[in-house]
Coordinates of C-alpha atoms in Angstrom, one line a residue:
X275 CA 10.0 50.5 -24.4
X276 CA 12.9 52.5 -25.6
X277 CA 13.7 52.6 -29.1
X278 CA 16.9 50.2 -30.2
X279 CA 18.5 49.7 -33.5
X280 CA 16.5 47.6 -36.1
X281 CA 17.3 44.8 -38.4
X282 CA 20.4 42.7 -38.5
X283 CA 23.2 44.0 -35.5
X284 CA 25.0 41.0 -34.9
X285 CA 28.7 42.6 -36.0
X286 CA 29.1 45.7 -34.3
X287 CA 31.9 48.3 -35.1
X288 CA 33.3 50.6 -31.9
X289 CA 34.8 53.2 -33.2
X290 CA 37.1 54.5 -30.1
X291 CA 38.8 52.3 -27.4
X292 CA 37.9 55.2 -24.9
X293 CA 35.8 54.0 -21.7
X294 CA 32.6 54.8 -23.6
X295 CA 33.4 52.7 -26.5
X296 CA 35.2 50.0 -24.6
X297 CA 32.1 49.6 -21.8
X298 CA 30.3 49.9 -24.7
X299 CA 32.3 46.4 -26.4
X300 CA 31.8 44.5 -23.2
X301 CA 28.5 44.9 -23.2
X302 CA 28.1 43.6 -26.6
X303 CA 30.1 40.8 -26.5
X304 CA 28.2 40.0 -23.1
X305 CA 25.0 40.2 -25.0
X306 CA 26.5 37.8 -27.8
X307 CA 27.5 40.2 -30.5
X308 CA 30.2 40.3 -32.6
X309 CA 32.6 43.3 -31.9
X310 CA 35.9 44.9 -33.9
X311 CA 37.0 48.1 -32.2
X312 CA 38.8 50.6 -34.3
X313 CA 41.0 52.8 -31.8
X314 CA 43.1 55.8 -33.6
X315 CA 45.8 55.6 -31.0
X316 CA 48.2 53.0 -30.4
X317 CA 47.0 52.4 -26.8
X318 CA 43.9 52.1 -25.8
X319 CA 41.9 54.8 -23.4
X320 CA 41.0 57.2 -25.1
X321 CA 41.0 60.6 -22.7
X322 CA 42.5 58.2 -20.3
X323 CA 45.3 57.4 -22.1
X324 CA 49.0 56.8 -21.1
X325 CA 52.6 58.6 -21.7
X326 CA 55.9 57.9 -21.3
X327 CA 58.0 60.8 -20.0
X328 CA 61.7 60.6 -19.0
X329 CA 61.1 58.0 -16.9
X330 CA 57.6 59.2 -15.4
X331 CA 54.0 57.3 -16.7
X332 CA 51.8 60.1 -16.9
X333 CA 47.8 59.5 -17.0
X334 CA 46.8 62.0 -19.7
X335 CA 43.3 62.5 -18.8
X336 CA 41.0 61.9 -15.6
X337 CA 42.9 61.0 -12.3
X338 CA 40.0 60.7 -10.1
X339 CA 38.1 57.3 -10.2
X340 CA 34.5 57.2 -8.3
X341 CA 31.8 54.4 -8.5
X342 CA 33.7 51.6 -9.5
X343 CA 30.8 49.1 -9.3
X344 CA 29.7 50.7 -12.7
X345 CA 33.0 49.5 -14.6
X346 CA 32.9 46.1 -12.5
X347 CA 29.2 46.1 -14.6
X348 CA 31.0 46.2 -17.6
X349 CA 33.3 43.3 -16.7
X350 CA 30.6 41.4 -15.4
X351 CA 29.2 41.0 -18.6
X352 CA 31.7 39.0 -20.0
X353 CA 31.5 37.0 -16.9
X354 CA 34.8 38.9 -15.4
X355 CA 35.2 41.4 -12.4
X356 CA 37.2 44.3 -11.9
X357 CA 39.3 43.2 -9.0
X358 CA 40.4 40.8 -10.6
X359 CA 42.0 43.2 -13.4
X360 CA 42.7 46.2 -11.4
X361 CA 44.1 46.5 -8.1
X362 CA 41.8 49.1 -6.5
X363 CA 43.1 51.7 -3.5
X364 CA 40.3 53.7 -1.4
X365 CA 41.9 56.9 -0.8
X366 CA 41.6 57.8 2.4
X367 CA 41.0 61.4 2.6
X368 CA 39.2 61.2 -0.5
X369 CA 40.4 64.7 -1.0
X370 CA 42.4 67.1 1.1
X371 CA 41.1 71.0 0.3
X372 CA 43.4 73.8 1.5
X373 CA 41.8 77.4 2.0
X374 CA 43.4 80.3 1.0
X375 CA 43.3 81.3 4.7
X376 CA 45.2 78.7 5.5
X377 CA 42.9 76.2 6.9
X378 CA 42.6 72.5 5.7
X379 CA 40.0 69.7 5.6
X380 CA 40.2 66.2 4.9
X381 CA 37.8 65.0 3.0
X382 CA 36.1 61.3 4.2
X383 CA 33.7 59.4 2.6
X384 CA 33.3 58.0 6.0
X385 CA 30.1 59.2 7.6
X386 CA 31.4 59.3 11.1
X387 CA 35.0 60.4 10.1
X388 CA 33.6 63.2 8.3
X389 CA 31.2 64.8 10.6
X390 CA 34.5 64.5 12.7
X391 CA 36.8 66.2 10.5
X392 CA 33.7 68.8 10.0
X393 CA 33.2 69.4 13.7
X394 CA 36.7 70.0 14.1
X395 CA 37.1 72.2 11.2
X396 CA 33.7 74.4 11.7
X397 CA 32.0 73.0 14.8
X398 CA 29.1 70.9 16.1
X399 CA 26.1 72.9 14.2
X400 CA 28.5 72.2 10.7
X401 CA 28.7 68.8 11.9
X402 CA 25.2 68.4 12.4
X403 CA 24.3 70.1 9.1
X404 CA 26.9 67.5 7.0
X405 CA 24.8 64.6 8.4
X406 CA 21.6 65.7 6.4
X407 CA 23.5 66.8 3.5
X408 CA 24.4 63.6 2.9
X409 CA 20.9 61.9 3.7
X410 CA 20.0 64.2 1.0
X411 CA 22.5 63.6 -1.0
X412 CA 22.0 59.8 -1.0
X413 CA 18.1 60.2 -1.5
X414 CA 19.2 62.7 -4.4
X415 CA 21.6 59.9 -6.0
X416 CA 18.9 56.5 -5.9
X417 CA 16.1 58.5 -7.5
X418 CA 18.1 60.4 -10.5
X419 CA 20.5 57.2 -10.8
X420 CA 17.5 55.0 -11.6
X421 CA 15.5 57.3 -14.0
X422 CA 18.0 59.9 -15.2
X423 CA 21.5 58.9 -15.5
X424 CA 21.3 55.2 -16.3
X425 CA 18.0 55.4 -18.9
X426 CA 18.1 56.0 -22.5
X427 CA 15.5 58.7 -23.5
X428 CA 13.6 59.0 -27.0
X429 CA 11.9 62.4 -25.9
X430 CA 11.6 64.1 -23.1
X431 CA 8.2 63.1 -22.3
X432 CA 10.5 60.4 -20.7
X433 CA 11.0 62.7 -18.1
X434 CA 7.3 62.4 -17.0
X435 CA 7.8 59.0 -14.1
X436 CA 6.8 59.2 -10.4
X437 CA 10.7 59.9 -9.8
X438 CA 10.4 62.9 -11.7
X439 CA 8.1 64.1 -8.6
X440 CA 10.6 62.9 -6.2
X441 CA 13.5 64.7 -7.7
X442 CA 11.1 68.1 -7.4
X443 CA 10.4 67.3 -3.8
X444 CA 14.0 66.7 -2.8
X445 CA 14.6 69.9 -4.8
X446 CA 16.6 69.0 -7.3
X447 CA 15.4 71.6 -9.5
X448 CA 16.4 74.4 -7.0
X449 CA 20.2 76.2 -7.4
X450 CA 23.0 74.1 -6.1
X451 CA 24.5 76.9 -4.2
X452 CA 21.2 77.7 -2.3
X453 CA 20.4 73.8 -1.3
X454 CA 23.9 73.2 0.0
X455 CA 23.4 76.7 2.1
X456 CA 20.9 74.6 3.6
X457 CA 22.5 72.7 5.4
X458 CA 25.7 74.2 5.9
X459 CA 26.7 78.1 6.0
X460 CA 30.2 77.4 6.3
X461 CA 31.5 79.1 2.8
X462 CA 34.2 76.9 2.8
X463 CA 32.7 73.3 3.7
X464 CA 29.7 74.8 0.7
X465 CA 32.5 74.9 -1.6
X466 CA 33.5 71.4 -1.3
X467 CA 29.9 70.0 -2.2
X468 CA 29.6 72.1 -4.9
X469 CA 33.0 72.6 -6.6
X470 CA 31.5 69.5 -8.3
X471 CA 29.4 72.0 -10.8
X472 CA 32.7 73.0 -13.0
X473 CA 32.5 69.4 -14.4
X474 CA 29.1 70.2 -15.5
X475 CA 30.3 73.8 -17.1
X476 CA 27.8 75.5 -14.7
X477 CA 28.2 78.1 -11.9
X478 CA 26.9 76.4 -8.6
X479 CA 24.9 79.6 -8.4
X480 CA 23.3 79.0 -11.6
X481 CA 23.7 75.0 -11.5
X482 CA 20.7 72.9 -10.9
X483 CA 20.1 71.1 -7.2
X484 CA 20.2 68.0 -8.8
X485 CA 23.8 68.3 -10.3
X486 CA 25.1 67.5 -6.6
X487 CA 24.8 63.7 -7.1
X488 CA 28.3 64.5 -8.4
X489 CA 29.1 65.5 -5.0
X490 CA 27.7 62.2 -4.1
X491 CA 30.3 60.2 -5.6
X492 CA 33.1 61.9 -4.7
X493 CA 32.4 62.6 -1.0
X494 CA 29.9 59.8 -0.1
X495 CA 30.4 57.3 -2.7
X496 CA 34.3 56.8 -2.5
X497 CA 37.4 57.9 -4.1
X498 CA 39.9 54.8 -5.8
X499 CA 42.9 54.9 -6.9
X500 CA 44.2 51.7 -9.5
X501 CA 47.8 50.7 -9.1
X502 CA 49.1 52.0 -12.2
X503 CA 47.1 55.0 -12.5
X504 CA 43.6 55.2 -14.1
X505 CA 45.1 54.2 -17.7
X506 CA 45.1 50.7 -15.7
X507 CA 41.4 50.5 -15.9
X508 CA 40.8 50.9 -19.4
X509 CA 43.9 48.9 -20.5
X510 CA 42.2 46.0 -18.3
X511 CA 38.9 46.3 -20.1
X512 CA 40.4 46.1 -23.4
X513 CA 42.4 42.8 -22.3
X514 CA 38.7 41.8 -20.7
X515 CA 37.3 42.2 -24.5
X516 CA 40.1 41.1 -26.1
X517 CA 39.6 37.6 -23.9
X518 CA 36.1 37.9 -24.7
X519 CA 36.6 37.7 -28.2
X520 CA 36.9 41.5 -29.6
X521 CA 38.9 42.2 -32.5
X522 CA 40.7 45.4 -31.0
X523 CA 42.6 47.2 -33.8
X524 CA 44.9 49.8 -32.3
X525 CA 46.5 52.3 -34.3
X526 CA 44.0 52.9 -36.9
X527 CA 42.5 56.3 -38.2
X528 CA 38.7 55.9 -39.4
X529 CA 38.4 58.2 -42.3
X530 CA 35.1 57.4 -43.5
X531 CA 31.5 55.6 -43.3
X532 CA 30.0 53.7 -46.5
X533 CA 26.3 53.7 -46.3
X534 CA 23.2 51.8 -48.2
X535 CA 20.4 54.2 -47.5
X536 CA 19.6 55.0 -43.7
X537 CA 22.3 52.4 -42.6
X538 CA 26.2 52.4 -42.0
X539 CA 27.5 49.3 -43.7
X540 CA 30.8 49.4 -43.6
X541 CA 33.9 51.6 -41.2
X542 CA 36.5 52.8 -43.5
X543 CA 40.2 53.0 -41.9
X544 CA 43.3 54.6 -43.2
X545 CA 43.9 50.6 -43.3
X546 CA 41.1 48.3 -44.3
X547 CA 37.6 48.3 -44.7
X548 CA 35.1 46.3 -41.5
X549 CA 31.9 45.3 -43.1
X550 CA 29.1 46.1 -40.0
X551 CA 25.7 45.3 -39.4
X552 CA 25.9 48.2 -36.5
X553 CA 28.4 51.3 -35.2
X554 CA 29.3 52.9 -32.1
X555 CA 30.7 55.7 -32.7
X556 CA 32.6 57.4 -29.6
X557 CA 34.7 60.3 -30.8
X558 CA 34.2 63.9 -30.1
X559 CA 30.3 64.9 -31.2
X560 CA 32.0 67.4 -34.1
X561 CA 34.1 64.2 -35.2
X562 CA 31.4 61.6 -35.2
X563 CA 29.0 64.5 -37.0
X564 CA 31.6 64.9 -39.6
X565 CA 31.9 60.8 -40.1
X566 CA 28.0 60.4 -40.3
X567 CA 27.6 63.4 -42.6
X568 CA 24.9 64.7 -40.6
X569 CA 24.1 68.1 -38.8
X570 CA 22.9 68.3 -35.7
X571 CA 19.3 70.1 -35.9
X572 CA 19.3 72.0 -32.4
X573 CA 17.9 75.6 -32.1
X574 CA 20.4 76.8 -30.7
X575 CA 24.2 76.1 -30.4
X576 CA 25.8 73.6 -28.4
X577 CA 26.8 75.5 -25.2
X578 CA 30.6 73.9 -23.7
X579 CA 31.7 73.2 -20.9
X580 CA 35.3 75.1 -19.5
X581 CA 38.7 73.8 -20.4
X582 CA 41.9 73.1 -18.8
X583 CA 45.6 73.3 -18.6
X584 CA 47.3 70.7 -17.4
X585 CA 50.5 70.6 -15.8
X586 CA 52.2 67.0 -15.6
X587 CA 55.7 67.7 -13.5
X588 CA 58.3 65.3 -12.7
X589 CA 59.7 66.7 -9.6
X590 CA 62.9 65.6 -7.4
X591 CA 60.6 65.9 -4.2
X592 CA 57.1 66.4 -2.8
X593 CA 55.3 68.6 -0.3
X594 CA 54.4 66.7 2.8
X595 CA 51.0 68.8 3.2
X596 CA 50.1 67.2 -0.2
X597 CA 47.4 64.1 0.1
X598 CA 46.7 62.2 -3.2
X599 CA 44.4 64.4 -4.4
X600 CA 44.2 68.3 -2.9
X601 CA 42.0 71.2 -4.0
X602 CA 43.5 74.3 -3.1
X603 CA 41.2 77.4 -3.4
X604 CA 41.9 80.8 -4.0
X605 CA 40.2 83.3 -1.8
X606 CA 37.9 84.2 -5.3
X607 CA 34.8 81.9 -5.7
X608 CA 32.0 83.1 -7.7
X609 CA 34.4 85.7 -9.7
X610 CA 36.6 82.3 -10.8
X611 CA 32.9 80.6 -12.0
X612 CA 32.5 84.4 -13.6
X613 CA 35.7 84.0 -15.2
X614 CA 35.5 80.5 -16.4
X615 CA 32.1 80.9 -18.2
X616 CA 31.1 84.3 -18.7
X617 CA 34.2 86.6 -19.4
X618 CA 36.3 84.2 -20.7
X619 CA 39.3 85.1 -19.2
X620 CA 42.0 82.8 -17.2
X621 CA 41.7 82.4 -13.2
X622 CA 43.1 85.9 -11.6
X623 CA 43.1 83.7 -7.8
X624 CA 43.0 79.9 -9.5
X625 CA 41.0 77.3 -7.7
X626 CA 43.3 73.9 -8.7
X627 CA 43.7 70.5 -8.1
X628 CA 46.8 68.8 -7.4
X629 CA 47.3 64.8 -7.6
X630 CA 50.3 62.9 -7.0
X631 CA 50.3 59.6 -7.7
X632 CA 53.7 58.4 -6.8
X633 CA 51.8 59.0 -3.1
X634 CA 50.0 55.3 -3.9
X635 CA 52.3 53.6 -6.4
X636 CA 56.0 54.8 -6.4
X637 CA 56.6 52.8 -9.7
X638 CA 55.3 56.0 -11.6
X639 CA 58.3 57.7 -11.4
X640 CA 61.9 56.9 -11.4
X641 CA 63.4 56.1 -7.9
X642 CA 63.3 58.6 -5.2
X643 CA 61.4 60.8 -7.8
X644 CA 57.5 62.2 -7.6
X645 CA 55.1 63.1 -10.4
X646 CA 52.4 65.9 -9.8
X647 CA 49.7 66.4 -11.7
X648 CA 48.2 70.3 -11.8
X649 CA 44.5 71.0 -13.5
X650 CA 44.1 74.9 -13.6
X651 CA 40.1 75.3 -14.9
X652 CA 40.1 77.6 -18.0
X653 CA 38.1 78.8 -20.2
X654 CA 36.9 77.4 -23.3
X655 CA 38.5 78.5 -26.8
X656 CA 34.6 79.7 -27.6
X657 CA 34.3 82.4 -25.4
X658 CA 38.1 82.7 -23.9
X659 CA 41.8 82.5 -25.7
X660 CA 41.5 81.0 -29.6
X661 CA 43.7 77.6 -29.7
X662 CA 46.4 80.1 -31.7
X663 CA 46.5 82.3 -28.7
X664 CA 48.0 79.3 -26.4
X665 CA 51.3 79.0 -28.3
X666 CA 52.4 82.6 -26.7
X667 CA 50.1 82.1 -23.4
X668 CA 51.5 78.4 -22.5
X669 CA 54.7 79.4 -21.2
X670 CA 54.0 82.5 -19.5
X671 CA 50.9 80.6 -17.5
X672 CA 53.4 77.6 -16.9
X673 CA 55.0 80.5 -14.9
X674 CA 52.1 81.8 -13.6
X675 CA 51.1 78.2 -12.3
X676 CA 54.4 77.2 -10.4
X677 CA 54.9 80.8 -8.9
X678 CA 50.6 80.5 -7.5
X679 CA 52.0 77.4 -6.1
X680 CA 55.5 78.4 -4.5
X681 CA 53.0 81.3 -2.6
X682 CA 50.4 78.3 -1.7
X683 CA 53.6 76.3 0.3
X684 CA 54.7 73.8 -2.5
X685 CA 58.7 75.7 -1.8
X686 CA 60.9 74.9 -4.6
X687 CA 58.7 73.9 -6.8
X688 CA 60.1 75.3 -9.7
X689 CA 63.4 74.1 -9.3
X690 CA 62.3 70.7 -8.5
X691 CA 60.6 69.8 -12.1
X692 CA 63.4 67.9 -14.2
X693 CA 60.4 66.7 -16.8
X694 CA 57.1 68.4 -17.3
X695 CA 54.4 68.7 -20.2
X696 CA 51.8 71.1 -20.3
X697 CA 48.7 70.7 -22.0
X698 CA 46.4 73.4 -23.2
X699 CA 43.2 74.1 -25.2
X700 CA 45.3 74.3 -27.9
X701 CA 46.1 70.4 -27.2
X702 CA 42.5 69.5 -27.0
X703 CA 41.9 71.3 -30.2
X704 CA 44.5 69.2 -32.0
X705 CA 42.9 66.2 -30.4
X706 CA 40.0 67.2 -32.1
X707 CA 37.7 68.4 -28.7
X708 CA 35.1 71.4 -29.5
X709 CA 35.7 74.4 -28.0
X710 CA 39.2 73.1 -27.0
X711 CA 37.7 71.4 -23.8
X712 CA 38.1 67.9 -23.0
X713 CA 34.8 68.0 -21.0
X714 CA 32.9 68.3 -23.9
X715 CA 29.4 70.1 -23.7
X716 CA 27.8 71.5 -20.8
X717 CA 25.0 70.7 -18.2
X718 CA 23.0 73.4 -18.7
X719 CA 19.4 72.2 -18.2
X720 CA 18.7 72.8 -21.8
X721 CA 21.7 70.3 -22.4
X722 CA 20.7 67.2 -19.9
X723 CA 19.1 64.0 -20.0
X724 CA 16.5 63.9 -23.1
X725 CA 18.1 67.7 -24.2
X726 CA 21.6 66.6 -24.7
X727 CA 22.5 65.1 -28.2
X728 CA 20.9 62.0 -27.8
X729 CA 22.8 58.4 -28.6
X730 CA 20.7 57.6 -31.7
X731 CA 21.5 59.4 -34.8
X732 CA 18.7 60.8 -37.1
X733 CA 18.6 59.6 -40.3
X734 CA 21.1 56.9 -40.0
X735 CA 19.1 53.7 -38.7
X736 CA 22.0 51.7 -36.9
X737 CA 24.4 54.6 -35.4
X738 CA 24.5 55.1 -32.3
X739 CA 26.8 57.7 -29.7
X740 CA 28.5 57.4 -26.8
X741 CA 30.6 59.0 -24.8
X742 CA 30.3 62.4 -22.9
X743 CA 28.7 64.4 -25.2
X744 CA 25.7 62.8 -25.6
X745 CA 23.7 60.7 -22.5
X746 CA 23.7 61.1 -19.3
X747 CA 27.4 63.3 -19.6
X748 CA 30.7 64.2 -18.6
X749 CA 32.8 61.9 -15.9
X750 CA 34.2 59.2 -15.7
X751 CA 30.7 57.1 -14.1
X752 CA 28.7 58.7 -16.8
X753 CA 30.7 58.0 -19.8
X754 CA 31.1 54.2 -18.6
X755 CA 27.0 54.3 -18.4
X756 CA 26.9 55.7 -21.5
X757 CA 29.0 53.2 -23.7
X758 CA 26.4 50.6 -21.6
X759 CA 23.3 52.7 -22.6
X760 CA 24.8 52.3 -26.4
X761 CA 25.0 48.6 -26.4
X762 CA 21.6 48.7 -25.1
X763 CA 20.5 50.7 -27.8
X764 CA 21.8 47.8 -29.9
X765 CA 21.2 44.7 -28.1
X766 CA 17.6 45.9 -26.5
X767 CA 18.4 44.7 -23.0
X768 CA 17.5 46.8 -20.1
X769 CA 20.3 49.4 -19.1
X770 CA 20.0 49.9 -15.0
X771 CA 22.8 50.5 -12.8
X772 CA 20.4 48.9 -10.1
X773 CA 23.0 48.1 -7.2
X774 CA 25.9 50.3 -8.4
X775 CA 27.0 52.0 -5.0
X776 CA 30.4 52.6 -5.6
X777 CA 32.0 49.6 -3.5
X778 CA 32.8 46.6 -5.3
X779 CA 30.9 43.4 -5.1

């Protein structure tokens, strides 16, 4: 039995309307709690939040939306399902990835239109070679799904179950880089299994094996687009709790905790004061930290993952090579990863990718107009550019951006934008993100499953984290586990993601 919150919990307070805390609201309600969530923003969403720009409705955070069966768990609690919420679109490719020598590959999560595309791209031995990196890759996914991404750890003697043997035997402890040169020697078909590793702030030469189940969802498990753009799923969860019987309060700023002792007993707003018998707290771990008047006792520092800038451009055309989502690579690979978290300096030969939206649902943008959205990987204002240096650097690597992407075939690019917003680590800063990066802290070993912060606080008896910085991580799958691991923390029910295979029931 893992440990859950004791004494009275039956009025929770969320603090967040992100997907953590909102997953984390359904849950409750579903488990007959009372639930007020507190959201500092006038929308909820949190990182996947909403704005309104000349016309164009830009999603501010993540665009790419894999495993959806774990948010339909979250809706199913209430005794709701996603689809009828969301309008879901599989993206087929998944991906498109253009090589800086000019070759491209669609991306399927089709097995047999995959090993197609493969064959085509690299040959039959390639072909052959994708088939049993996805066995793997699906054996790799059931045994670290079951006991390490959707489980709630109070030590790492948690670890220590017969899937702990399994995960060693598929080699999940091995380098990333060196398993997926197992099966395929193709450079280029290696990246796209284990581009995947920047999410987790890790080199794929230096990342763990096991870190490709993120390859798992977005090349096996499906890609899905919701009409309205990803701001569409947490604005229908909210409506799913609101329904449900949640007292959502947008727009307020929670400036303090009151405590008796070892327990939070009441959230403090910039408006009113919520008596609580429990908290989720959800905000950034430096944020939360600063609430709970608590330090974290770690060894050593929180290592974070890398940043990014963001270019959101409203443009009067597209690029017909474009698909909805494309990863276009420079010819640099492990000098980018060298870049991004050892020397701290920004992409000399950027590996980015490029959504558009507008490809699946027109109504983004103004007629006959497109939107494109452009994440450039940087690094983090720890061990790159302070949050001070941006203001000079923004405008000069807006440049550098639009004239990497004239050279990479998107013609006219810079004449097309009539609205854009760039976003920055100095933007995540003011959000209130460590280390200026949205993606929070890293998946080194030292920092995953029983390592990383953990969801209950010490010394505070009914706190309790979610979110990416603590369990299991970063992503949209894994921060919609985590706001469901929370409420288990409070509720005691079992947290298993069980038949979560990224379709929809």
């Amino acid at each position: 039995m893992t440990r859950t919150v004791p004494g009275r919990t039956d009025h929770v307070v969320v603090v967040g309307a992100g997907l953590a805390g909102l997953a984390a609201t359904l849950h409750l309600l579903g488990a007959g709690r009372r639930v007020t969530v507190v959201e500092r923003d006038p929308l909820p969403g949190g990182r996947a939040g909403r704005r309104a720009l000349g016309g164009y409705h830009l999603d501010t955070g993540p665009t790419v939306l894999t495993m959806p069966d774990l948010a339909d768990e979250a809706f199913a609690a209430v005794g709701e399902r996603l689809r009828d919420r969301v309008e879901l679109l599989p993206l087929h490719p998944a991906y498109r990835a253009c090589f800086a020598d000019g070759t491209t590959l669609d991306v399927h999560t089709d097995a047999d239109a995959m090993a197609a595309e493969v064959e085509r791209f690299a040959g039959a031995r390639e072909a052959a070679g994708y088939r049993r990196l996805r066995d793997w890759l699906g054996r790799l996914y059931a045994v670290q799904m079951r006991r390490f991404i959707d489980a709630n750890f109070d030590s790492p003697l948690g670890l220590l179950t017969p899937d702990l043997a399994r995960l060693a035997a598929l080699g999940g402890f091995g380098r990333l880089d060196a398993r997926i040169g197992r099966f395929l020697t193709d450079e280029r078909l290696q990246r796209i299994f284990s581009f995947q590793a920047l999410y987790a702030g890790v080199a794929p030469s230096r990342a763990l094996a096991a870190y490709a189940v993120i390859a798992y969802m977005d090349t096996v498990a499906g890609v899905y687009f919701p009409r309205g753009g990803l701001h569409a799923l947490p604005r229908a969860m909210a409506a799913a709790a609101a329904d449900a019987g949640a007292d959502l309060r947008l727009g307020r700023n929670v400036t303090r905790l009151e405590r008796s002792g070892t327990r939070v007993t009441a959230v403090v707003t910039d408006h009113e004061r919520i008596p609580c018998d429990a908290v989720v707290l959800t905000p950034d771990l430096p944020v939360a930290r600063r609430l709970l008047g608590r330090r974290p006792r770690r060894p050593v520092a929180l290592r974070h993952a890398p940043s990014a800038v963001v270019l959101h451009a409203g443009t009067t055309r597209t690029w017909p090579h474009l698909a909805h989502h494309t990863l276009s690579f420079g010819a640099a690979w492990r000098r980018t990863f060298d870049e991004l978290t050892r020397t701290g300096t920004l992409m000399t030969d950027p590996s980015l990718l490029i959504t558009r939206p507008t490809a699946h649902d027109p109504s983004l943008a103004p007629e006959g107009r497109h939107l494109h959205y452009v994440l450039a990987p940087c690094p983090n204002t720890d061990i790159g550019p302070g949050a001070h240096a941006w203001s000079d650097l923004a405008p000069r690597y807006r440049d550098r951006l639009l004239a990497t992407l004239e050279r990479r075939g998107l013609t006219g690019i810079a004449a097309a934008v009539e609205e854009e917003c760039l976003v920055t680590p100095a933007d995540w800063t003011a959000q209130g993100h460590a280390a200026g990066t949205p993606f929070s802290v890293a998946h080194t070993f030292a920092q995953t499953g029983p390592f990383r912060p953990r969801n209950l606080v010490r010394g505070t008896d009914n706190a309790v984290l979610a979110g990416c910085g603590t369990t299991p991580g970063v992503g949209v799958p894994t921060v919609l586990v985590s706001g469901k691991l929370a409420a288990a923390r409070i509720t005691g029910t079992p947290a298993r993601a069980g038949s979560a295979r990224g379709g929809l029931r």
